[in-house]
């Protein structure tokens, strides 16, 4: 089963964070991605740039940020897991789970 | 008024499991018994504050639950034999409730049912927590990191299975009893956490269900006092609980050798030692007793300033013979490293042929420590990296970052 992790945190907190702390969090993300890769669960993942640079395209184009809350979508992972329990274990290990929250979405398998 | 509330609450806390076990044992339907009990407690909260609590709250509850069960059986128009079983149980309930005698305690049977081979292992612990302790699905779900809705659904399915498969509420025969009890012990230990280890970098988890697990283990030692492993499990969990406060200093992870022993709960340690002594006297060694003995040795090493390195190595050797789990092997490696045998420890870790290693954080933390001691710093950094990536506790992650930097 494929699962998409949507990582939400307070992107403005990053700007005011001491460099040491930021490096430690970056380090944790590298380590996490690596652990995913080495266990064979990793499919894809990336951080996103600040949501003020987001665009929203519908009938017209709007500028971001769009989210009302303090936490914005800041990155994603796509992983492969045996079942939801295993996916949730991986989500709990994501550094984002300690600072913001991780939304776990099973990917709809439309028969590949 | 608040007095009646307090009595209702107290009755619920102290008697819930016993009442439910009794009702379930006689009807074979845990879900129906739960509903009837919940209705009865709800009625108590309505009536008692107004009219005052009855002299025998348990009798009142069971009589009310009985009426609910009869209503339920009628509405369900169940098969006549099931119907009469319910009525019979209800009548028996009333006569028992009216006599001054205590209800027979059927909680051991209830626990054995919850951990029955026909019940899926992952739902056994939640089922015991809900039926014996009356915890709600949301509370259990948060400890097991799944949604309350999903947890409710799993519990409902399991209870339906008990009823439909007609899993009998009778004590298992003596030849299968040890195996069945061991499933109960495993389920209780799962409530305590994913595992309890004192090697650096191990996480303690399962938020807030440790006291419930200890209560259940204590209950099991009362209901089945000749089961050495029940005493062993109780001892193991008490040792762990005694050190809980010392494992965090201002939120930061503190390893065993640096813990402030003044923050250890000496009363709990004494109780843990007492439980372990009782276990040994029964002369039936098992994995929980060995694990408790390891924790006991760790406690002695700090409190009595004794060198227990060799004792711990021997205990781990025995533990691996009994239960060669990944946790036990990792613990053995940590113990060997602690005794200066880092090469042996690394050989042991290299020899573990288990895919689960790739997502088992303590393995990488211990491996990193051993590689660091052997001055293989580049490899140590890589192993720390793996451990950091697998940690889900922010303070353990910080601890590992710190160790990596210190290489």
Coordinates of C-alpha atoms in Angstrom, one line a residue:
Chain A
X1 CA 0.0 0.0 0.0
X2 CA 1.2 3.5 -0.8
X3 CA 0.7 6.3 1.8
X4 CA 1.1 10.0 1.3
X5 CA 2.3 12.0 4.4
X6 CA 1.4 15.6 4.3
X7 CA 3.7 17.5 6.7
X8 CA 2.2 20.6 8.4
X9 CA 4.1 22.9 10.6
X10 CA 4.5 26.6 11.4
X11 CA 6.7 27.8 8.6
X12 CA 7.2 31.2 10.2
X13 CA 8.8 29.6 13.2
X14 CA 11.6 28.5 10.9
X15 CA 12.6 32.1 10.3
X16 CA 13.0 32.9 13.9
X17 CA 14.7 29.7 14.9
X18 CA 18.4 29.7 16.1
X19 CA 20.7 28.1 13.5
X20 CA 21.7 25.3 15.7
X21 CA 18.2 24.1 16.2
X22 CA 17.4 24.5 12.5
X23 CA 20.4 22.4 11.6
X24 CA 19.4 19.7 14.1
X25 CA 15.9 19.5 12.6
X26 CA 17.4 19.4 9.1
X27 CA 19.7 16.6 10.3
X28 CA 16.7 14.7 11.7
X29 CA 14.9 15.0 8.3
X30 CA 17.9 13.7 6.5
X31 CA 18.2 10.8 8.9
X32 CA 14.5 10.1 8.6
X33 CA 14.6 10.0 4.8
X34 CA 17.6 7.8 5.0
X35 CA 15.9 5.4 7.4
X36 CA 12.9 5.2 5.1
X37 CA 15.2 4.5 2.1
X38 CA 17.3 1.8 3.9
X39 CA 14.2 0.0 5.0
X40 CA 12.8 0.0 1.5
X41 CA 9.7 2.1 2.4
X42 CA 10.8 5.3 0.7
X43 CA 9.1 6.3 -2.6
X44 CA 9.5 10.1 -2.7
X45 CA 9.6 13.1 -0.6
X46 CA 10.6 16.8 -0.6
X47 CA 10.2 20.0 1.4
X48 CA 8.2 22.8 -0.1
X49 CA 9.2 26.5 -0.3
X50 CA 7.3 29.1 1.8
X51 CA 3.5 29.2 1.1
X52 CA 3.7 32.9 0.3
X53 CA 5.1 31.7 -3.1
X54 CA 2.2 29.4 -3.7
X55 CA -0.3 30.0 -6.5
X56 CA -3.8 28.6 -6.7
X57 CA -5.2 27.9 -10.1
X58 CA -8.9 27.6 -10.7
X59 CA -10.9 29.8 -12.9
X60 CA -8.5 32.5 -11.9
X61 CA -5.0 32.5 -10.4
X62 CA -4.6 33.6 -6.7
X63 CA -1.5 34.2 -4.6
X64 CA -0.7 32.4 -1.4
X65 CA -0.6 31.9 1.4
X66 CA -4.0 30.3 1.7
X67 CA -4.2 28.4 4.9
X68 CA -6.0 30.2 7.7
X69 CA -4.3 28.2 10.5
X70 CA -0.8 28.7 11.9
X71 CA 0.4 25.5 10.3
X72 CA 0.9 25.2 6.6
X73 CA 1.8 22.3 4.3
X74 CA 5.6 22.3 4.3
X75 CA 6.5 19.1 2.7
X76 CA 5.5 15.6 1.8
X77 CA 6.6 11.9 1.7
X78 CA 5.2 9.1 -0.3
X79 CA 6.0 5.7 1.4
X80 CA 5.2 2.1 0.8
X81 CA 4.0 0.2 3.9
X82 CA 2.4 -3.2 4.6
X83 CA -0.7 -1.6 6.3
X84 CA -2.0 1.5 8.0
X85 CA -0.4 0.5 11.3
X86 CA 3.0 0.4 9.8
X87 CA 2.4 3.7 8.0
X88 CA 1.4 5.3 11.2
X89 CA 4.6 4.0 12.9
X90 CA 6.6 5.7 10.2
X91 CA 4.5 8.9 10.5
X92 CA 5.2 9.1 14.2
X93 CA 9.0 8.9 13.5
X94 CA 8.8 11.9 11.1
X95 CA 10.4 14.9 12.8
X96 CA 7.4 16.9 11.7
X97 CA 5.2 14.8 14.1
X98 CA 7.1 16.4 17.1
X99 CA 6.9 20.0 15.9
X100 CA 3.6 20.1 13.9
X101 CA 1.5 17.3 12.6
X102 CA 1.6 14.7 9.8
X103 CA -1.5 13.9 7.8
X104 CA -1.5 10.3 6.6
X105 CA -3.5 9.6 3.4
X106 CA -3.7 6.1 1.9
X107 CA -3.2 6.4 -1.8
X108 CA -6.1 5.3 -3.9
X109 CA -4.9 2.3 -5.9
X110 CA -6.6 2.6 -9.3
X111 CA -5.1 -0.6 -10.7
X112 CA -1.7 0.0 -12.2
Chain B
X1 CA -25.2 14.9 45.8
X2 CA -21.5 14.9 45.1
X3 CA -21.3 12.0 47.6
X4 CA -23.6 9.9 45.4
X5 CA -21.6 10.8 42.4
X6 CA -18.4 9.8 44.1
X7 CA -19.9 6.5 45.2
X8 CA -21.1 5.8 41.6
X9 CA -17.7 6.6 40.3
X10 CA -16.0 4.5 42.9
X11 CA -18.3 1.6 42.2
X12 CA -17.5 1.9 38.5
X13 CA -13.8 2.0 39.1
X14 CA -13.6 -0.9 41.6
X15 CA -16.3 -3.1 40.3
X16 CA -16.6 -2.6 36.6
X17 CA -14.4 -5.4 35.5
X18 CA -15.8 -7.8 38.1
X19 CA -19.4 -7.0 37.2
X20 CA -18.8 -7.2 33.5
X21 CA -16.8 -10.5 33.8
X22 CA -19.6 -11.9 35.8
X23 CA -22.3 -10.9 33.4
X24 CA -20.3 -11.9 30.3
X25 CA -19.4 -15.3 31.8
X26 CA -23.1 -16.0 32.2
X27 CA -24.4 -14.7 28.8
X28 CA -21.4 -15.3 26.6
X29 CA -22.1 -11.9 25.1
X30 CA -19.5 -9.2 26.2
X31 CA -21.0 -6.4 24.1
X32 CA -24.5 -6.9 25.5
X33 CA -23.1 -7.1 29.1
X34 CA -21.2 -3.9 28.4
X35 CA -24.3 -2.1 27.2
X36 CA -26.4 -3.3 30.1
X37 CA -23.7 -2.2 32.6
X38 CA -23.3 1.2 30.9
X39 CA -27.1 1.7 31.1
X40 CA -27.1 0.7 34.8
X41 CA -24.3 3.2 35.6
X42 CA -26.1 5.9 33.7
X43 CA -29.2 5.2 35.7
X44 CA -27.2 5.3 38.9
X45 CA -25.9 8.7 38.0
X46 CA -29.5 9.9 37.5
X47 CA -31.1 8.3 40.6
X48 CA -28.4 8.3 43.2
X49 CA -27.8 12.1 43.5
X50 CA -31.6 12.5 44.1
X51 CA -32.5 9.6 46.2
X52 CA -29.1 8.9 47.8
X53 CA -26.8 6.0 47.1
X54 CA -28.1 2.6 47.9
X55 CA -26.6 0.5 50.8
X56 CA -25.1 -2.0 48.4
X57 CA -24.2 -0.1 45.2
X58 CA -23.0 -3.2 43.4
X59 CA -26.3 -5.0 44.0
X60 CA -28.2 -2.0 42.7
X61 CA -26.1 -1.9 39.6
X62 CA -26.3 -5.6 38.9
X63 CA -30.1 -5.6 39.4
X64 CA -30.5 -2.8 37.0
X65 CA -28.1 -4.3 34.5
X66 CA -30.1 -7.5 34.7
X67 CA -33.3 -5.7 33.7
X68 CA -31.5 -4.1 30.8
X69 CA -30.2 -7.5 29.7
X70 CA -33.7 -9.0 29.7
X71 CA -35.0 -6.1 27.7
X72 CA -32.1 -6.6 25.3
X73 CA -32.7 -10.3 25.0
X74 CA -36.4 -9.7 24.3
X75 CA -35.7 -7.1 21.7
X76 CA -33.2 -9.3 20.0
X77 CA -35.7 -12.2 19.9
X78 CA -32.7 -14.4 20.2
X79 CA -32.9 -18.1 20.0
X80 CA -34.8 -19.5 23.0
X81 CA -31.8 -21.2 24.5
X82 CA -29.7 -18.0 24.5
X83 CA -32.7 -16.1 25.8
X84 CA -33.1 -18.5 28.7
X85 CA -29.4 -18.3 29.4
X86 CA -29.8 -14.6 29.8
X87 CA -32.8 -14.8 32.0
X88 CA -31.1 -17.4 34.1
X89 CA -28.1 -15.2 34.5
X90 CA -30.2 -12.3 35.3
X91 CA -32.0 -14.2 38.1
X92 CA -28.8 -15.6 39.4
X93 CA -27.5 -12.1 39.4
X94 CA -30.3 -10.9 41.5
X95 CA -30.1 -13.6 44.1
X96 CA -26.3 -13.1 44.3
X97 CA -26.8 -9.4 44.6
X98 CA -29.4 -9.8 47.3
X99 CA -27.3 -12.1 49.4
X100 CA -24.5 -10.4 51.2
X101 CA -21.9 -12.6 49.6
X102 CA -19.5 -11.2 47.1
X103 CA -19.8 -12.0 43.4
X104 CA -17.4 -14.7 42.3
X105 CA -14.5 -13.1 40.6
X106 CA -14.5 -14.1 36.9
X107 CA -12.0 -11.6 35.7
X108 CA -9.3 -14.3 35.0
X109 CA -11.7 -16.0 32.6
X110 CA -12.5 -12.7 31.0
X111 CA -8.8 -12.0 30.4
X112 CA -8.3 -15.5 29.0
X113 CA -11.2 -15.0 26.6
X114 CA -9.7 -11.6 25.5
X115 CA -6.4 -13.3 24.8
X116 CA -8.0 -16.4 23.2
X117 CA -6.1 -17.7 20.1
X118 CA -9.2 -16.9 18.0
X119 CA -8.8 -13.2 18.8
X120 CA -6.3 -11.4 16.7
X121 CA -3.2 -10.6 18.8
X122 CA -3.3 -6.8 18.1
X123 CA -6.7 -6.4 19.6
X124 CA -6.2 -8.5 22.7
X125 CA -4.6 -5.7 24.8
X126 CA -7.3 -3.1 23.9
X127 CA -10.0 -5.7 24.6
X128 CA -8.6 -6.4 28.1
X129 CA -8.2 -2.7 28.8
X130 CA -11.8 -2.1 27.8
X131 CA -13.5 -5.0 29.5
X132 CA -11.5 -5.4 32.7
X133 CA -10.8 -1.8 33.4
X134 CA -13.7 -0.1 31.5
X135 CA -11.4 2.2 29.6
X136 CA -13.1 3.9 26.6
X137 CA -12.0 3.3 23.0
X138 CA -10.7 6.9 22.6
X139 CA -8.3 6.6 25.5
X140 CA -7.0 3.2 24.3
X141 CA -6.7 4.4 20.7
X142 CA -4.5 7.4 21.7
X143 CA -2.1 5.0 23.5
X144 CA -1.9 2.7 20.5
X145 CA -1.6 5.5 17.9
X146 CA -4.7 4.8 16.0
X147 CA -8.0 6.7 15.6
X148 CA -10.8 6.2 18.1
X149 CA -13.1 5.2 15.3
X150 CA -10.8 2.5 14.0
X151 CA -10.2 1.2 17.6
X152 CA -14.0 1.1 18.3
X153 CA -14.5 -0.9 15.1
X154 CA -11.8 -3.4 16.0
X155 CA -13.2 -3.9 19.5
X156 CA -16.7 -4.3 18.2
X157 CA -15.5 -7.0 15.8
X158 CA -13.6 -8.8 18.5
X159 CA -16.6 -8.9 20.8
X160 CA -18.8 -10.1 18.0
X161 CA -16.3 -12.9 17.4
X162 CA -16.4 -14.0 21.0
X163 CA -20.2 -14.3 20.8
X164 CA -20.5 -15.8 17.4
X165 CA -17.6 -18.3 17.7
X166 CA -19.1 -19.1 21.1
X167 CA -15.7 -18.9 22.8
X168 CA -16.6 -20.6 26.2
X169 CA -16.2 -18.7 29.4
X170 CA -14.7 -21.7 31.2
X171 CA -11.3 -22.1 32.6
X172 CA -9.0 -23.8 30.1
X173 CA -7.7 -27.3 30.9
X174 CA -4.4 -27.5 32.8
X175 CA -2.4 -28.6 29.7
X176 CA -3.2 -25.4 27.8
X177 CA -3.4 -23.0 30.7
X178 CA 0.3 -22.0 30.7
X179 CA 0.1 -21.1 27.0
X180 CA -3.2 -19.2 27.4
X181 CA -1.8 -17.3 30.4
X182 CA 1.2 -16.4 28.5
X183 CA -1.0 -14.7 25.9
X184 CA -2.6 -12.7 28.7
X185 CA 0.9 -11.7 30.0
X186 CA 2.0 -10.6 26.5
X187 CA -1.2 -8.5 26.2
X188 CA -0.6 -6.8 29.5
X189 CA 3.0 -6.1 28.7
X190 CA 1.9 -4.6 25.4
X191 CA -0.2 -2.1 27.3
X192 CA 2.9 -1.1 29.3
X193 CA 4.8 -0.1 26.2
X194 CA 6.4 -1.5 23.1
X195 CA 9.1 -2.8 25.4
X196 CA 11.2 -1.7 28.3
X197 CA 14.9 -1.5 27.9
X198 CA 17.6 0.3 29.7
X199 CA 20.1 0.5 27.0
X200 CA 20.8 4.0 25.7
X201 CA 18.5 5.3 23.1
X202 CA 15.6 3.0 23.9
X203 CA 12.2 4.8 24.0
X204 CA 9.5 4.2 26.5
X205 CA 6.1 4.6 24.9
X206 CA 2.4 4.0 25.2
X207 CA 1.3 7.2 26.8
X208 CA -0.3 6.8 30.2
X209 CA -1.3 3.2 30.2
X210 CA 1.6 2.0 32.4
X211 CA -0.4 2.2 35.6
X212 CA -3.3 0.3 34.0
X213 CA -0.8 -2.4 33.0
X214 CA 0.6 -2.6 36.5
X215 CA -2.9 -2.9 37.9
X216 CA -3.7 -5.8 35.5
X217 CA -0.5 -7.6 36.4
X218 CA -1.2 -7.2 40.1
X219 CA -4.7 -8.5 39.5
X220 CA -3.3 -11.5 37.7
X221 CA -1.0 -12.3 40.6
X222 CA -4.1 -12.2 42.9
X223 CA -6.2 -14.4 40.6
X224 CA -3.5 -16.8 39.6
X225 CA -0.9 -16.6 42.4
X226 CA 1.1 -19.7 41.3
X227 CA 1.9 -18.2 38.0
X228 CA 5.6 -17.3 38.3
X229 CA 5.7 -15.2 35.1
X230 CA 2.8 -13.0 36.4
X231 CA 5.0 -12.1 39.4
X232 CA 7.9 -11.6 37.0
X233 CA 6.0 -9.3 34.8
X234 CA 4.7 -7.3 37.7
X235 CA 8.3 -6.9 39.0
X236 CA 9.6 -5.9 35.6
X237 CA 7.0 -3.1 35.3
X238 CA 7.4 -1.9 38.8
X239 CA 11.1 -1.6 38.3
X240 CA 10.6 0.4 35.1
X241 CA 7.9 2.6 36.7
X242 CA 10.1 3.3 39.7
X243 CA 12.7 5.0 37.5
X244 CA 10.3 6.8 35.2
X245 CA 10.8 10.3 36.7
X246 CA 14.6 10.0 36.5
X247 CA 14.5 9.2 32.8
X248 CA 13.8 12.8 31.9
X249 CA 15.6 15.9 33.2
X250 CA 13.8 19.0 32.1
X251 CA 12.5 17.1 29.1
X252 CA 15.9 15.8 28.1
X253 CA 16.6 12.0 28.0
X254 CA 18.9 10.7 30.8
X255 CA 20.6 7.3 30.4
X256 CA 20.5 4.9 33.3
X257 CA 24.1 5.5 34.5
X258 CA 23.5 9.2 34.7
X259 CA 20.1 9.1 36.4
X260 CA 19.7 10.8 39.8
X261 CA 18.8 7.9 42.0
X262 CA 17.1 10.3 44.4
X263 CA 14.3 10.5 41.8
X264 CA 13.8 6.8 41.9
X265 CA 10.7 5.6 43.7
X266 CA 12.2 3.3 46.5
X267 CA 8.8 2.0 47.6
X268 CA 8.1 0.7 44.1
X269 CA 11.6 -0.8 43.9
X270 CA 10.9 -2.6 47.2
X271 CA 7.6 -3.9 45.8
X272 CA 9.4 -5.0 42.6
X273 CA 12.0 -7.0 44.6
X274 CA 9.2 -8.6 46.6
X275 CA 7.4 -9.7 43.5
X276 CA 10.6 -11.1 42.0
X277 CA 11.3 -13.0 45.2
X278 CA 7.8 -14.5 45.0
X279 CA 8.4 -15.5 41.4
X280 CA 11.7 -17.2 42.2
X281 CA 10.2 -19.2 45.0
X282 CA 7.8 -20.8 42.5
X283 CA 10.8 -22.1 40.7
X284 CA 9.4 -21.8 37.1
X285 CA 11.8 -19.4 35.3
X286 CA 10.5 -17.4 32.3
X287 CA 11.4 -14.4 30.2
X288 CA 9.6 -11.8 32.3
X289 CA 11.4 -13.0 35.4
X290 CA 14.8 -12.8 33.7
X291 CA 14.0 -9.3 32.4
X292 CA 12.9 -8.3 35.9
X293 CA 16.2 -9.8 37.3
X294 CA 18.1 -7.6 34.8
X295 CA 16.3 -4.5 36.0
X296 CA 16.9 -5.6 39.6
X297 CA 20.6 -5.9 38.9
X298 CA 20.6 -2.4 37.3
X299 CA 18.9 -1.0 40.3
X300 CA 21.4 -2.7 42.6
X301 CA 24.4 -1.4 40.6
X302 CA 23.4 2.2 41.3
X303 CA 21.8 1.9 44.7
X304 CA 24.4 -0.4 46.3
X305 CA 27.2 0.6 44.0
X306 CA 27.8 -3.0 42.9
X307 CA 29.5 -4.1 39.7
X308 CA 26.7 -6.2 38.0
X309 CA 28.2 -6.3 34.5
X310 CA 28.8 -10.0 34.5
X311 CA 25.5 -10.8 36.2
X312 CA 23.7 -8.8 33.5
X313 CA 25.6 -10.6 30.7
X314 CA 24.7 -14.0 32.1
X315 CA 21.0 -13.0 32.5
X316 CA 20.9 -11.8 28.9
X317 CA 22.4 -15.1 27.8
X318 CA 19.6 -16.9 29.6
X319 CA 17.0 -14.5 28.2
X320 CA 18.1 -15.2 24.7
X321 CA 17.8 -18.9 25.3
X322 CA 14.2 -18.4 26.4
X323 CA 13.1 -15.6 24.0
X324 CA 15.5 -14.6 21.3
X325 CA 13.7 -11.4 20.4
X326 CA 15.4 -8.5 18.7
X327 CA 15.1 -6.5 21.9
X328 CA 16.9 -9.2 23.9
X329 CA 19.7 -9.6 21.4
X330 CA 20.2 -5.8 21.3
X331 CA 20.2 -5.7 25.1
X332 CA 22.8 -8.6 25.2
X333 CA 25.0 -6.6 22.8
X334 CA 24.7 -3.5 25.0
X335 CA 25.6 -5.6 28.1
X336 CA 28.7 -7.1 26.4
X337 CA 29.8 -3.6 25.3
X338 CA 29.3 -2.5 28.9
X339 CA 31.7 -5.3 30.0
X340 CA 34.4 -4.1 27.6
X341 CA 33.6 -6.8 25.0
X342 CA 32.8 -4.5 22.1
X343 CA 34.1 -6.8 19.4
X344 CA 31.9 -9.7 20.6
X345 CA 29.0 -7.3 20.8
X346 CA 29.5 -6.2 17.2
X347 CA 29.8 -9.8 16.0
X348 CA 26.5 -10.5 17.8
X349 CA 24.8 -7.5 16.1
X350 CA 26.2 -8.4 12.7
X351 CA 24.9 -12.0 13.2
X352 CA 21.2 -10.9 13.6
X353 CA 19.5 -11.9 10.5
X354 CA 16.1 -10.2 10.9
X355 CA 14.5 -7.8 8.5
X356 CA 12.9 -6.0 11.4
X357 CA 16.4 -4.5 12.2
X358 CA 15.9 -1.9 9.5
X359 CA 13.2 -0.2 11.5
X360 CA 14.3 -1.1 15.0
X361 CA 15.8 2.1 16.5
X362 CA 17.5 0.7 19.6
X363 CA 19.6 -1.7 17.5
X364 CA 21.1 1.3 15.7
X365 CA 21.6 3.3 18.8
X366 CA 23.5 0.4 20.5
X367 CA 25.4 -0.3 17.3
X368 CA 26.5 3.3 17.0
X369 CA 27.7 3.3 20.6
X370 CA 29.7 0.1 20.1
X371 CA 31.3 1.4 16.9
X372 CA 32.2 4.7 18.6
X373 CA 33.9 2.8 21.4
X374 CA 35.9 0.9 18.8
X375 CA 36.9 4.2 17.3
X376 CA 35.2 3.4 14.0
X377 CA 33.7 6.9 14.0
X378 CA 32.6 7.1 10.4
X379 CA 30.5 4.0 10.7
X380 CA 29.3 5.1 14.2
X381 CA 28.0 8.4 12.7
X382 CA 26.1 6.4 10.0
X383 CA 24.5 4.2 12.7
X384 CA 23.6 7.3 14.8
X385 CA 22.0 8.7 11.7
X386 CA 19.9 5.6 11.3
X387 CA 18.8 5.7 15.0
X388 CA 17.9 9.4 14.7
X389 CA 15.8 8.7 11.6
X390 CA 13.9 5.9 13.5
X391 CA 13.4 7.7 16.8
X392 CA 9.9 9.1 17.4
X393 CA 10.6 10.7 20.8
X394 CA 12.0 14.2 20.4
X395 CA 14.2 13.9 23.5
X396 CA 15.7 10.6 22.4
X397 CA 16.4 12.2 19.0
X398 CA 18.2 15.1 20.7
X399 CA 20.2 12.7 22.9
X400 CA 21.4 10.8 19.8
X401 CA 22.3 14.0 18.0
X402 CA 24.4 14.9 21.0
X403 CA 26.2 11.6 21.0
X404 CA 26.8 11.8 17.3
X405 CA 28.4 15.2 17.7
X406 CA 30.5 14.1 20.6
X407 CA 32.3 11.4 18.5

